[in-house]
Tab-separated table of C-alpha atoms in Angstrom:
chain	number	residue	atom	x	y	z
A	1	UNK	CA	-81.351	41.595	-16.518
A	2	UNK	CA	-81.862	45.237	-17.363
A	3	UNK	CA	-78.218	46.078	-16.619
A	4	UNK	CA	-76.997	43.067	-18.602
A	5	UNK	CA	-79.149	44.086	-21.593
A	6	UNK	CA	-77.893	47.637	-21.381
A	7	UNK	CA	-74.210	46.595	-21.039
A	8	UNK	CA	-74.335	43.894	-23.761
A	9	UNK	CA	-77.097	44.970	-26.201
A	10	UNK	CA	-75.666	42.939	-29.112
A	11	UNK	CA	-76.179	39.620	-27.286
A	12	UNK	CA	-78.704	40.245	-24.425
A	13	UNK	CA	-82.048	41.839	-24.156
A	14	UNK	CA	-85.012	42.209	-21.848
A	15	UNK	CA	-88.260	42.925	-23.693
A	16	UNK	CA	-91.612	43.724	-22.197
A	17	UNK	CA	-92.978	46.333	-19.787
A	18	UNK	CA	-94.283	44.250	-17.002
A	19	UNK	CA	-95.382	42.087	-15.634
A	20	UNK	CA	-94.626	39.832	-18.706
A	21	UNK	CA	-91.100	39.852	-20.052
A	22	UNK	CA	-88.900	37.905	-22.444
A	23	UNK	CA	-85.122	37.528	-21.507
A	24	UNK	CA	-82.739	36.725	-24.379
A	25	UNK	CA	-79.143	35.749	-24.074
A	26	UNK	CA	-77.767	34.953	-27.450
A	27	UNK	CA	-74.407	33.778	-25.967
A	28	UNK	CA	-76.209	30.911	-24.325
A	29	UNK	CA	-78.986	30.533	-26.976
A	30	UNK	CA	-81.669	31.323	-24.347
A	31	UNK	CA	-85.013	33.040	-24.908
A	32	UNK	CA	-87.005	32.864	-21.731
A	33	UNK	CA	-90.499	34.320	-21.234
A	34	UNK	CA	-91.334	34.948	-17.579
A	35	UNK	CA	-93.720	36.912	-15.412
A	36	UNK	CA	-92.228	39.298	-12.876
A	37	UNK	CA	-92.836	38.187	-9.244
A	38	UNK	CA	-93.871	34.698	-10.263
A	39	UNK	CA	-90.859	32.465	-9.748
A	40	UNK	CA	-92.691	29.478	-11.216
A	41	UNK	CA	-92.379	31.100	-14.741
A	42	UNK	CA	-88.651	30.603	-14.674
A	43	UNK	CA	-86.868	27.228	-15.030
A	44	UNK	CA	-84.973	27.709	-11.758
A	45	UNK	CA	-85.358	30.009	-8.649
A	46	UNK	CA	-84.666	33.580	-9.755
A	47	UNK	CA	-81.251	34.219	-8.076
A	48	UNK	CA	-79.875	30.874	-9.454
A	49	UNK	CA	-81.465	31.628	-12.874
A	50	UNK	CA	-79.807	35.011	-13.178
A	51	UNK	CA	-76.591	33.780	-11.882
A	52	UNK	CA	-76.590	31.149	-14.685
A	53	UNK	CA	-76.659	33.893	-17.297
A	54	UNK	CA	-73.330	35.510	-16.181
A	55	UNK	CA	-69.886	34.350	-15.337
A	56	UNK	CA	-69.422	36.704	-12.357
A	57	UNK	CA	-70.189	35.814	-8.799
A	58	UNK	CA	-73.279	37.294	-7.350
A	59	UNK	CA	-73.938	38.193	-3.716
A	60	UNK	CA	-77.119	39.692	-2.499
A	61	UNK	CA	-76.565	42.387	0.184
A	62	UNK	CA	-79.528	43.524	2.114
A	63	UNK	CA	-79.485	46.832	4.002
A	64	UNK	CA	-81.071	46.758	7.421
A	65	UNK	CA	-80.405	48.031	10.946
A	66	UNK	CA	-77.948	50.506	9.487
A	67	UNK	CA	-75.680	47.864	8.039
A	68	UNK	CA	-75.298	45.577	5.030
A	69	UNK	CA	-75.814	41.796	5.366
A	70	UNK	CA	-74.648	39.107	2.975
A	71	UNK	CA	-77.974	37.224	2.755
A	72	UNK	CA	-77.797	35.142	-0.393
A	73	UNK	CA	-75.597	34.567	-3.427
A	74	UNK	CA	-74.010	32.157	-6.028
A	75	UNK	CA	-70.252	32.230	-5.807
A	76	UNK	CA	-68.114	29.970	-7.986
A	77	UNK	CA	-64.814	31.765	-8.110
A	78	UNK	CA	-64.033	32.454	-4.417
A	79	UNK	CA	-60.507	33.477	-3.892
A	80	UNK	CA	-59.287	32.474	-0.372
A	81	UNK	CA	-62.725	32.918	1.297
A	82	UNK	CA	-65.889	30.940	1.809
A	83	UNK	CA	-69.305	32.185	0.955
A	84	UNK	CA	-70.820	29.342	2.963
A	85	UNK	CA	-69.116	30.583	6.005
A	86	UNK	CA	-69.754	34.317	5.359
A	87	UNK	CA	-73.519	34.047	4.420
A	88	UNK	CA	-75.547	35.839	7.045
A	89	UNK	CA	-72.654	38.017	8.276
A	90	UNK	CA	-72.498	41.864	8.142
A	91	UNK	CA	-70.400	43.568	5.600
A	92	UNK	CA	-67.776	44.477	8.130
A	93	UNK	CA	-67.790	40.927	9.513
A	94	UNK	CA	-67.226	39.357	6.195
A	95	UNK	CA	-64.186	41.654	5.602
A	96	UNK	CA	-62.821	41.517	9.149
A	97	UNK	CA	-59.940	39.197	8.490
A	98	UNK	CA	-58.522	41.443	5.547
A	99	UNK	CA	-55.436	43.464	6.791
A	100	UNK	CA	-55.559	47.203	6.687
A	101	UNK	CA	-59.212	47.585	5.863
A	102	UNK	CA	-60.388	48.759	9.280
A	103	UNK	CA	-57.273	50.705	10.149
A	104	UNK	CA	-57.397	52.782	6.995
A	105	UNK	CA	-61.175	53.096	7.035
A	106	UNK	CA	-61.392	51.607	3.456
A	107	UNK	CA	-64.063	49.028	4.517
A	108	UNK	CA	-66.332	51.538	6.332
A	109	UNK	CA	-66.116	53.988	3.295
A	110	UNK	CA	-66.929	51.012	0.973
A	111	UNK	CA	-70.000	49.977	3.053
A	112	UNK	CA	-71.206	53.640	3.142
A	113	UNK	CA	-70.713	53.834	-0.660
A	114	UNK	CA	-72.680	50.718	-1.302
A	115	UNK	CA	-75.491	51.865	1.063
A	116	UNK	CA	-75.875	55.016	-1.043
A	117	UNK	CA	-76.114	53.246	-4.369
A	118	UNK	CA	-79.375	53.876	-6.194
A	119	UNK	CA	-81.269	51.457	-8.525
A	120	UNK	CA	-80.194	51.984	-12.143
A	121	UNK	CA	-76.798	53.369	-11.184
A	122	UNK	CA	-74.485	50.232	-11.414
A	123	UNK	CA	-70.889	50.253	-10.290
A	124	UNK	CA	-68.399	47.526	-10.925
A	125	UNK	CA	-65.364	46.588	-8.762
A	126	UNK	CA	-62.806	44.122	-9.596
A	127	UNK	CA	-60.486	42.269	-7.283
A	128	UNK	CA	-56.966	40.673	-7.509
A	129	UNK	CA	-55.048	37.668	-6.464
A	130	UNK	CA	-52.495	35.185	-7.665
A	131	UNK	CA	-53.750	31.735	-8.294
A	132	UNK	CA	-51.972	28.566	-9.388
A	133	UNK	CA	-53.320	26.630	-12.233
A	134	UNK	CA	-56.564	27.458	-14.143
A	135	UNK	CA	-58.771	26.687	-11.114
A	136	UNK	CA	-61.306	29.455	-10.470
A	137	UNK	CA	-62.664	28.065	-7.276
A	138	UNK	CA	-60.081	28.649	-4.634
A	139	UNK	CA	-62.470	28.756	-1.684
A	140	UNK	CA	-61.469	27.734	1.811
A	141	UNK	CA	-63.659	24.504	1.442
A	142	UNK	CA	-61.343	23.389	-1.420
A	143	UNK	CA	-58.019	24.334	0.224
A	144	UNK	CA	-56.922	20.596	0.295
A	145	UNK	CA	-57.054	20.606	-3.581
A	146	UNK	CA	-55.276	23.972	-4.308
A	147	UNK	CA	-53.267	24.782	-1.103
A	148	UNK	CA	-50.295	22.407	-1.865
A	149	UNK	CA	-49.733	24.227	-5.189
A	150	UNK	CA	-48.488	27.333	-3.475
A	151	UNK	CA	-45.279	25.989	-1.955
A	152	UNK	CA	-44.716	24.043	-5.159
A	153	UNK	CA	-44.256	27.290	-7.100
A	154	UNK	CA	-41.099	27.918	-5.148
A	155	UNK	CA	-39.371	24.873	-6.733
A	156	UNK	CA	-40.690	24.716	-10.416
A	157	UNK	CA	-38.659	26.126	-13.375
A	158	UNK	CA	-39.490	29.360	-15.036
A	159	UNK	CA	-41.470	28.012	-17.822
A	160	UNK	CA	-43.651	25.998	-15.610
A	161	UNK	CA	-44.034	28.991	-13.151
A	162	UNK	CA	-45.176	31.244	-16.028
A	163	UNK	CA	-47.614	28.635	-17.307
A	164	UNK	CA	-49.173	27.921	-13.911
A	165	UNK	CA	-49.329	31.256	-12.012
A	166	UNK	CA	-52.303	33.404	-13.016
A	167	UNK	CA	-52.550	37.088	-11.898
A	168	UNK	CA	-56.111	38.347	-11.156
A	169	UNK	CA	-55.393	42.020	-10.341
A	170	UNK	CA	-56.613	45.537	-9.667
A	171	UNK	CA	-54.213	47.149	-7.137
A	172	UNK	CA	-50.755	47.164	-5.515
A	173	UNK	CA	-49.600	44.392	-3.098
A	174	UNK	CA	-48.426	45.381	0.368
A	175	UNK	CA	-46.641	42.665	2.467
A	176	UNK	CA	-49.466	42.146	4.926
A	177	UNK	CA	-52.078	41.809	2.091
A	178	UNK	CA	-49.811	39.415	0.162
A	179	UNK	CA	-49.498	37.273	3.394
A	180	UNK	CA	-53.291	37.422	3.923
A	181	UNK	CA	-53.797	36.216	0.311
A	182	UNK	CA	-51.337	33.438	0.804
A	183	UNK	CA	-48.963	34.574	-1.995
A	184	UNK	CA	-46.167	36.159	-0.067
A	185	UNK	CA	-43.947	33.151	-0.693
A	186	UNK	CA	-43.918	33.451	-4.485
A	187	UNK	CA	-45.014	37.125	-5.032
A	188	UNK	CA	-41.525	38.369	-5.765
A	189	UNK	CA	-40.867	35.586	-8.235
A	190	UNK	CA	-44.095	36.352	-10.019
A	191	UNK	CA	-43.013	40.032	-10.375
A	192	UNK	CA	-39.508	39.044	-11.622
A	193	UNK	CA	-41.146	36.598	-14.151
A	194	UNK	CA	-43.487	39.320	-15.487
A	195	UNK	CA	-40.614	41.729	-15.837
A	196	UNK	CA	-38.440	39.114	-17.654
A	197	UNK	CA	-41.250	38.065	-20.025
A	198	UNK	CA	-42.884	41.438	-20.765
A	199	UNK	CA	-42.777	42.446	-24.394
């Protein structure tokens, strides 16, 4: 809540100096008094309540035994993964199926970076993928709903393709990563469409 209030002071605030606080979220028309460490003073359990105040997914990582563990969270926009499957796994186990991460050392460096983070020093990381349609939840549990859309993108016309394929991006797209993300079949067409329709 402190980080949200600092990042969005025009619409969010956390007032009080403990143990009593008032959380305000003008975007949702929320003004919620609560007492720190007394979950009964919130209308829902603390993690669920905080997650209801943001659009991002939240995953609580605990540091123990020299590693990070995915112990709890609220994930509504999973892209080709399953929080229900991954909960309780170590950070390296969660990311184990992703190509290149171990070989390049990226995942180990990411874990070490996260383990050195200090309270009050937030960092934000974005991710990327291509999705078909406006569906945000493309978790593995929902594959029967969104999986058939991928091969369909190979046969639709350009107008439909441009309207239905959404890019969520931060980085480049090597072949093995595109294959892992399930978008190798229509990646080149997406790039061609972007080039053809760029202003």
